[in-house]
PDB file of C-alpha atoms in Angstrom:
ATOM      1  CA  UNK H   1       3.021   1.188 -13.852  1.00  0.00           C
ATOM      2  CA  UNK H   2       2.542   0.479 -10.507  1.00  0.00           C
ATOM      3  CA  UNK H   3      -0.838   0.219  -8.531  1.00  0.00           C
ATOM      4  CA  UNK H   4      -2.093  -0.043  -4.946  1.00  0.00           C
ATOM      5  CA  UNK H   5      -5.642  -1.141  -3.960  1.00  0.00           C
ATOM      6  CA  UNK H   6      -8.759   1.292  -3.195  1.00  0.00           C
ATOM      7  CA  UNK H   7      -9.907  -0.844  -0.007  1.00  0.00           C
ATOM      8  CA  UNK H   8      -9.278  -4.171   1.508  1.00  0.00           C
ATOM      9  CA  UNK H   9     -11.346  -7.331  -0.358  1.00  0.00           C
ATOM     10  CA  UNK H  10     -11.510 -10.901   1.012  1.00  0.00           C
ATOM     11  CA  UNK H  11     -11.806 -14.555   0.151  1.00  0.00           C
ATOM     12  CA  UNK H  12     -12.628 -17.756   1.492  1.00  0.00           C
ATOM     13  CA  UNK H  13     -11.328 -21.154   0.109  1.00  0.00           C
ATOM     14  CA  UNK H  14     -12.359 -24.484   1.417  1.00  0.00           C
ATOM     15  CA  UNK H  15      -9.558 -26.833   0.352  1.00  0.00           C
ATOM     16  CA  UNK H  16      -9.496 -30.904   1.393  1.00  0.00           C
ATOM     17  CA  UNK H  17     -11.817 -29.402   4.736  1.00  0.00           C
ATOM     18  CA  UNK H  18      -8.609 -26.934   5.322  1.00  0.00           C
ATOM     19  CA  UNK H  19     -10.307 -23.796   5.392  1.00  0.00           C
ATOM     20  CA  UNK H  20      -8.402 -20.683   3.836  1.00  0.00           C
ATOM     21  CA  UNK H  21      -9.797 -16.879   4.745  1.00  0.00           C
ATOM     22  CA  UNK H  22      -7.827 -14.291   2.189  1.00  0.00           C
ATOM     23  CA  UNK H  23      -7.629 -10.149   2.658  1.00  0.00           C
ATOM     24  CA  UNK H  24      -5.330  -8.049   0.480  1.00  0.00           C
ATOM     25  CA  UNK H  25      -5.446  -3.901   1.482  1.00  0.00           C
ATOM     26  CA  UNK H  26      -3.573  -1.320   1.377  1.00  0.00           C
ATOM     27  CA  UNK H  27      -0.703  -0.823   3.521  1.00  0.00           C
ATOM     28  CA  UNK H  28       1.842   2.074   4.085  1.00  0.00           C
ATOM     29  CA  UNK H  29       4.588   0.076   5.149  1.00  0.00           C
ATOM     30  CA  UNK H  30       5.976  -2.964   7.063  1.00  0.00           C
ATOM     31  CA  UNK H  31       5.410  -2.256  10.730  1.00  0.00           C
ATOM     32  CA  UNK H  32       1.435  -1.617   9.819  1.00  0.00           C
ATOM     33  CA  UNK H  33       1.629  -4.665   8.224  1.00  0.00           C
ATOM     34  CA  UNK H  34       2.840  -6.684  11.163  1.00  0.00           C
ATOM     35  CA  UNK H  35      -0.045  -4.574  13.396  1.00  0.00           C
ATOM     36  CA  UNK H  36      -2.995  -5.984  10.998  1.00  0.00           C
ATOM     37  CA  UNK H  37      -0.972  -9.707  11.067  1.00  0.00           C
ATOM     38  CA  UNK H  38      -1.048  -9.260  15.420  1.00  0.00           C
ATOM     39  CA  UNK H  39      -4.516  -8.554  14.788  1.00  0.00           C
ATOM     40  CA  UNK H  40      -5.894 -11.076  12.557  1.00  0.00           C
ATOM     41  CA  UNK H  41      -3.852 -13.890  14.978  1.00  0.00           C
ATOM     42  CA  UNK H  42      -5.696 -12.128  17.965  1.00  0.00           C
ATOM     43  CA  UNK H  43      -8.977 -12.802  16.129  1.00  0.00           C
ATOM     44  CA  UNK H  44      -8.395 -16.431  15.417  1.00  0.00           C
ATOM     45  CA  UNK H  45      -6.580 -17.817  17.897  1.00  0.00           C
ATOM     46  CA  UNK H  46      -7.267 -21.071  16.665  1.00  0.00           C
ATOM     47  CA  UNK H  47      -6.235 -21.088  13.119  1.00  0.00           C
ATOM     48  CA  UNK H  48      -3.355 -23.191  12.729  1.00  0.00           C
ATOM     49  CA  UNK H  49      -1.663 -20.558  10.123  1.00  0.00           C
ATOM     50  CA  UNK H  50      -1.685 -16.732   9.633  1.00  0.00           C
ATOM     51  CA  UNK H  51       0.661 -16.253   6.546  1.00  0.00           C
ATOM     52  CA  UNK H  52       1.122 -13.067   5.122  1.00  0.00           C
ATOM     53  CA  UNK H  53       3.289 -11.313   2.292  1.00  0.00           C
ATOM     54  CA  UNK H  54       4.259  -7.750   1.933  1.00  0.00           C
ATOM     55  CA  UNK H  55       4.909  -5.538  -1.494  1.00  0.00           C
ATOM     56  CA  UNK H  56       6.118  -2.173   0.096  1.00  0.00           C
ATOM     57  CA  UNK H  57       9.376  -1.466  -1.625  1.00  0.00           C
ATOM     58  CA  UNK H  58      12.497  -2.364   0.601  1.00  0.00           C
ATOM     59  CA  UNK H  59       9.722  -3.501   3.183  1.00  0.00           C
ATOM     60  CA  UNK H  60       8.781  -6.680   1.433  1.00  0.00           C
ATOM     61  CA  UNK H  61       8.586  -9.662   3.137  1.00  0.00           C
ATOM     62  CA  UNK H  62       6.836 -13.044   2.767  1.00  0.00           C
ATOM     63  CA  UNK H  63       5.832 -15.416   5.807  1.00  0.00           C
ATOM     64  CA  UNK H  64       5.034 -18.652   6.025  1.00  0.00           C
ATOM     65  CA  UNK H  65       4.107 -18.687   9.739  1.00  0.00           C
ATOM     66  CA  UNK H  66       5.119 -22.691  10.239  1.00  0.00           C
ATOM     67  CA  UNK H  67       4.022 -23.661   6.899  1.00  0.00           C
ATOM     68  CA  UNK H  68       6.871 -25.690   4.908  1.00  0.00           C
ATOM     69  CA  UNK H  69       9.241 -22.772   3.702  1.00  0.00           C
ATOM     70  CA  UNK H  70       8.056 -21.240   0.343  1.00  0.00           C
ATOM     71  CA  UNK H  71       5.136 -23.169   0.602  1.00  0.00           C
ATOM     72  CA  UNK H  72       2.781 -20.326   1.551  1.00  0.00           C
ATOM     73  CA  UNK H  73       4.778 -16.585   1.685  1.00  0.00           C
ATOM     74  CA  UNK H  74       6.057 -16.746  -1.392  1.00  0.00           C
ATOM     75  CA  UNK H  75       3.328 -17.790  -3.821  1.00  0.00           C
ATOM     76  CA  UNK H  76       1.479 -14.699  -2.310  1.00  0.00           C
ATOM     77  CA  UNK H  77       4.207 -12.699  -3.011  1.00  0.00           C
ATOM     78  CA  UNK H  78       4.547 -13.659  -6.514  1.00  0.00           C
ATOM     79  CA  UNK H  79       0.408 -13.145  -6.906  1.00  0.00           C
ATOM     80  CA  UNK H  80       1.131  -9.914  -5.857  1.00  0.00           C
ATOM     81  CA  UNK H  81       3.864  -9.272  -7.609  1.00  0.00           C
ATOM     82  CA  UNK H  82       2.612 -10.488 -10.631  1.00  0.00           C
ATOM     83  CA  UNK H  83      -0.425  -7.677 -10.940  1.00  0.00           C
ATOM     84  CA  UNK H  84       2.314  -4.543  -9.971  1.00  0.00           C
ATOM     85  CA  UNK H  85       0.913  -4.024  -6.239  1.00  0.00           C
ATOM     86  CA  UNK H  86       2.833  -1.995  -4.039  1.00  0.00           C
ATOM     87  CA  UNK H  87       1.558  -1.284  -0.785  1.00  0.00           C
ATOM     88  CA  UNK H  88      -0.374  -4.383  -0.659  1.00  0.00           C
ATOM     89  CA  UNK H  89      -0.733  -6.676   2.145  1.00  0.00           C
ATOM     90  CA  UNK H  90      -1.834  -9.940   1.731  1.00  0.00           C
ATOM     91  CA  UNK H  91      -3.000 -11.939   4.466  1.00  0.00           C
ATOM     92  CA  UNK H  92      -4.224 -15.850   4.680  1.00  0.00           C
ATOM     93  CA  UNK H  93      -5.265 -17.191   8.207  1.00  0.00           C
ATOM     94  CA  UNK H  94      -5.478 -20.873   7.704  1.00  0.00           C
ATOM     95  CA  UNK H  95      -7.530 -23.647   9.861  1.00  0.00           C
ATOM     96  CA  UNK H  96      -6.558 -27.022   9.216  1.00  0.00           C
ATOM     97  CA  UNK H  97      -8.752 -29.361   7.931  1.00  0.00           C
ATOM     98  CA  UNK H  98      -7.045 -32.787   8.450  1.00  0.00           C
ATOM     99  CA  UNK H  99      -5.882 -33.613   5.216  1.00  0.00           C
ATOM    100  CA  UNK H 100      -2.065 -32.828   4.362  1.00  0.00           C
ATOM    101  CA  UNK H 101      -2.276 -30.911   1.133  1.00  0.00           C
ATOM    102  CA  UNK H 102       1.424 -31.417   0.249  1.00  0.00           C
ATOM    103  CA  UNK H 103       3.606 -28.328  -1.085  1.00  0.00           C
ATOM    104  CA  UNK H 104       2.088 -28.181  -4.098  1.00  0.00           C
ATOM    105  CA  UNK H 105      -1.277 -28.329  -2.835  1.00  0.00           C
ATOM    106  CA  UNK H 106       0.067 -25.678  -0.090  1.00  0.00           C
ATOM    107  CA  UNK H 107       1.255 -23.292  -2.506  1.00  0.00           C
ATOM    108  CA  UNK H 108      -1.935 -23.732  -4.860  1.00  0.00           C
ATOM    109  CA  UNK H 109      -4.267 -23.152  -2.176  1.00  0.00           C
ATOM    110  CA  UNK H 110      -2.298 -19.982  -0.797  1.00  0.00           C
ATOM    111  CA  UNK H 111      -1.986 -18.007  -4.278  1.00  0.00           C
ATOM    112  CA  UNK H 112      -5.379 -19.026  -5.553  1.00  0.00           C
ATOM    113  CA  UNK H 113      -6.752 -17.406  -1.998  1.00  0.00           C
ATOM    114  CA  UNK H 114      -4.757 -14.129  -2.486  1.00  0.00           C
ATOM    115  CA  UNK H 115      -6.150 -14.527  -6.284  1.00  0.00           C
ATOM    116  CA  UNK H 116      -9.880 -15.143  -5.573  1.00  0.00           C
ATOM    117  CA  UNK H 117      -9.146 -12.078  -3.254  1.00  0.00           C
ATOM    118  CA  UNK H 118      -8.126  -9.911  -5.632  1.00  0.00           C
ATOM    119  CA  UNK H 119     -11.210 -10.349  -7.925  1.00  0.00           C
ATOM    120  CA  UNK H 120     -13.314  -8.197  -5.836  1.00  0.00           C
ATOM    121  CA  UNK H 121     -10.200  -5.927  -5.119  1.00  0.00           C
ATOM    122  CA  UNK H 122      -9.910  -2.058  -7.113  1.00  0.00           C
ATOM    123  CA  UNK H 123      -6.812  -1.604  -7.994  1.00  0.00           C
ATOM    124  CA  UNK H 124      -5.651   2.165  -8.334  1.00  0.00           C
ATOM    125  CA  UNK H 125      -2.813   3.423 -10.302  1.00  0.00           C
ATOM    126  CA  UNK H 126       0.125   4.197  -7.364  1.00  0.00           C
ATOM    127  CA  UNK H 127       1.361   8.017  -8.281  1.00  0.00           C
ATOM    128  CA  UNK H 128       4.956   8.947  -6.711  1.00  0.00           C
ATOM    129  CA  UNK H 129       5.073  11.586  -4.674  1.00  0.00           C
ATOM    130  CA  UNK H 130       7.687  14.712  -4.385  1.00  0.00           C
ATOM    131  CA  UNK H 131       7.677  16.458  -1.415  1.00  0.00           C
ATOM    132  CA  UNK H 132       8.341  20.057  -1.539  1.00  0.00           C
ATOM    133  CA  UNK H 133       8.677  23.677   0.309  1.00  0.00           C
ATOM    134  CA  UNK H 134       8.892  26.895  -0.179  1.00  0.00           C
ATOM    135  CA  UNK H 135       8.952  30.108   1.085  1.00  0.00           C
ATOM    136  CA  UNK H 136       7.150  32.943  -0.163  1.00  0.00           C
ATOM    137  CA  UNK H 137       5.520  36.666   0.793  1.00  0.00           C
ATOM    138  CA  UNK H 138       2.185  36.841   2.519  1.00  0.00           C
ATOM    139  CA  UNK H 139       1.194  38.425  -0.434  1.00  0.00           C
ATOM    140  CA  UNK H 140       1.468  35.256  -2.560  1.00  0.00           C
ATOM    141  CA  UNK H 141       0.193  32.664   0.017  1.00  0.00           C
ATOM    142  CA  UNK H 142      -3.324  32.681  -1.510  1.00  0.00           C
ATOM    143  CA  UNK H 143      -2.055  31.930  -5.205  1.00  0.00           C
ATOM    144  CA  UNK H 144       0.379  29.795  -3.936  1.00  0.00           C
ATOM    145  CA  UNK H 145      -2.420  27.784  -2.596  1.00  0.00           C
ATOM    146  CA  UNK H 146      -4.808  27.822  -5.662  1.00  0.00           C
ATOM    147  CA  UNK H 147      -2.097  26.256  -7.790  1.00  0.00           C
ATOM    148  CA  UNK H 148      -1.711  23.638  -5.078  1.00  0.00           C
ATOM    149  CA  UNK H 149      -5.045  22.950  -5.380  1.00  0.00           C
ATOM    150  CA  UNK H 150      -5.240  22.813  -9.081  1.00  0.00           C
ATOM    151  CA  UNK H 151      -2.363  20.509  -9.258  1.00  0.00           C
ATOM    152  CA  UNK H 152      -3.538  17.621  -6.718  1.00  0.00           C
ATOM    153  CA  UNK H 153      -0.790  18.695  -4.504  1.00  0.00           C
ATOM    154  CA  UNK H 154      -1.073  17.750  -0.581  1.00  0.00           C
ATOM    155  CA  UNK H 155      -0.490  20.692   1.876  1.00  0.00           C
ATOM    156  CA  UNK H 156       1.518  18.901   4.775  1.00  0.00           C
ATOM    157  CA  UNK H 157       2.311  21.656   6.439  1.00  0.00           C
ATOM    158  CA  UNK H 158       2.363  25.637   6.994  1.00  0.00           C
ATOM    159  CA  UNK H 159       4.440  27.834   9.298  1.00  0.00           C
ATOM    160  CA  UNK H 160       4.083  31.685   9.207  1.00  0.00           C
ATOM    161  CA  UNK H 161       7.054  33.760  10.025  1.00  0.00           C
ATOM    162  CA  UNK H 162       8.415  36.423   8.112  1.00  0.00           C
ATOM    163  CA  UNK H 163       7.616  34.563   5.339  1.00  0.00           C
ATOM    164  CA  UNK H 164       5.370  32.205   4.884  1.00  0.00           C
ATOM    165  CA  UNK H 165       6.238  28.463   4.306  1.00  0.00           C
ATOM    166  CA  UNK H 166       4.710  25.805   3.074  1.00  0.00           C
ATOM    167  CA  UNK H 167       5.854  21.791   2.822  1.00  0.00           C
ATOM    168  CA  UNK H 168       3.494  19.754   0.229  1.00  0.00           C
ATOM    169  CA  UNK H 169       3.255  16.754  -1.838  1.00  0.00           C
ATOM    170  CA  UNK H 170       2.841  16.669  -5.488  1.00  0.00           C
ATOM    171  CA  UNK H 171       2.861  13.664  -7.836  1.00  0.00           C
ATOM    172  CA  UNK H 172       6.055  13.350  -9.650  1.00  0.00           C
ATOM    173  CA  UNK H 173       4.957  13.947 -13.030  1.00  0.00           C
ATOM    174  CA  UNK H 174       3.381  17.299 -12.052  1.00  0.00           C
ATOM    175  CA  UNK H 175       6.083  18.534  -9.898  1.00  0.00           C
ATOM    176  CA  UNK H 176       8.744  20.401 -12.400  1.00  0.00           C
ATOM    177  CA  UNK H 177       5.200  22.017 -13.912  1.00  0.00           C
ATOM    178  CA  UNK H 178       3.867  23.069 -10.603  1.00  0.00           C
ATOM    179  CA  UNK H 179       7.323  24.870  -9.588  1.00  0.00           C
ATOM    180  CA  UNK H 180       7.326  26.746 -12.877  1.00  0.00           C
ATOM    181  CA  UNK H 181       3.734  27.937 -11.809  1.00  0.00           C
ATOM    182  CA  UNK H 182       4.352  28.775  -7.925  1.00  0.00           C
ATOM    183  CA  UNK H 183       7.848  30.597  -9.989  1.00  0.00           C
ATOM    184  CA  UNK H 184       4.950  33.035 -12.402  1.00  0.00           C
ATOM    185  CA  UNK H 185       2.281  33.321  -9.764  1.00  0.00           C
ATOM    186  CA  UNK H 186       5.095  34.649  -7.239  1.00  0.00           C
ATOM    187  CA  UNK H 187       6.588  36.740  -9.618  1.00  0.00           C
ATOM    188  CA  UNK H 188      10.284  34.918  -8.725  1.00  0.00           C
ATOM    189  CA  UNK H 189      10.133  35.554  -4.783  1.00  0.00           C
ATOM    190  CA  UNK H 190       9.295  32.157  -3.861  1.00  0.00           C
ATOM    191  CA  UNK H 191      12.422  30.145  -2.378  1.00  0.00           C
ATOM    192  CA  UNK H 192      12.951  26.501  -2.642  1.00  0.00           C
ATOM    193  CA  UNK H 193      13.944  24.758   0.838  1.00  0.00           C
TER     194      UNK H 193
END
């Protein structure tokens, strides 16, 4: 199973005076990613690195922002990877110290920072989501809406014409059950878009 996190959580390393400031949060996808990453290198303009690694599905990515390749990207990657996030961005803005830490120091200090990170971090189980419409009577709207309720689902949108339809979310594992009960509580007149 799959999780996300509940809310960002940070870190702070000191390693051989190179200073190492962690955050993993939740992310929707790559290009807010790259906004929090513009905005973490527009907060410390001096740091010498702002490394970052993405688990978003096909989105992933793993930077090492001038760092010796695989040295810091990728061992934040693999953290992540390693405790099933998706969603997760995690971010390390380094300031050089003045001691050369090597690769394996590199890649030590960069997944032990997304690590110490992810001590304080919540993780949350990551439910798939089904999106759905239908159309239905007027009549039905108000049950239609009570088992949308009852099942978790999320109402995206509504549009009322001569019938009235609605667009929602529903976790996967609930959706097949949730059709059958829209199908009872509509008495067969609700259409699937």
């Amino acid at each position: 199973m799959a999780f996300t996190l509940a809310a960002a959580a940070h870190a702070e390393l000191l390693v051989r005076k190179s200073r190492f400031i962690a955050c993993v949060q939740p992310v929707p996808d790559r290009a807010a990613a790259q906004a929090v990453v513009a905005r973490l290198r527009a907060e410390h303009p001096a740091a010498t690195h702002v490394c970052w690694a993405l688990m978003a599905g096909g989105q992933s990515a793993a930077v090492d922002d001038g760092e010796p390749a695989g040295t810091a990207g990728r061992p934040m990657l693999e953290v992540l990877r390693h405790r099933e996030l998706e969603g997760v961005l995690a971010t390390v803005v380094r300031y050089f110290g003045g001691v050369k830490l090597g690769a394996g120091g590199l890649v030590r200090a960069y997944a032990e920072s997304v690590t110490q990170a992810l001590k304080d971090a919540q993780p949350v189980p990551l439910r798939r989501m089904r999106p759905l419409r239908c159309a239905l009577p007027y009549a039905a709207e108000g049950a239609v809406r009570r088992e949308l309720a009852a099942a978790g689902a999320q109402i995206e949108d509504v549009a009322h014409g001569s019938l009235v339809e609605i667009g929602f979310a529903v976790a996967e594992d609930d959706a097949d059950a949730l059709v059958a009960r829209i199908g009872d509580v509509t008495q067969g007149r609700a259409g699937w878009l």
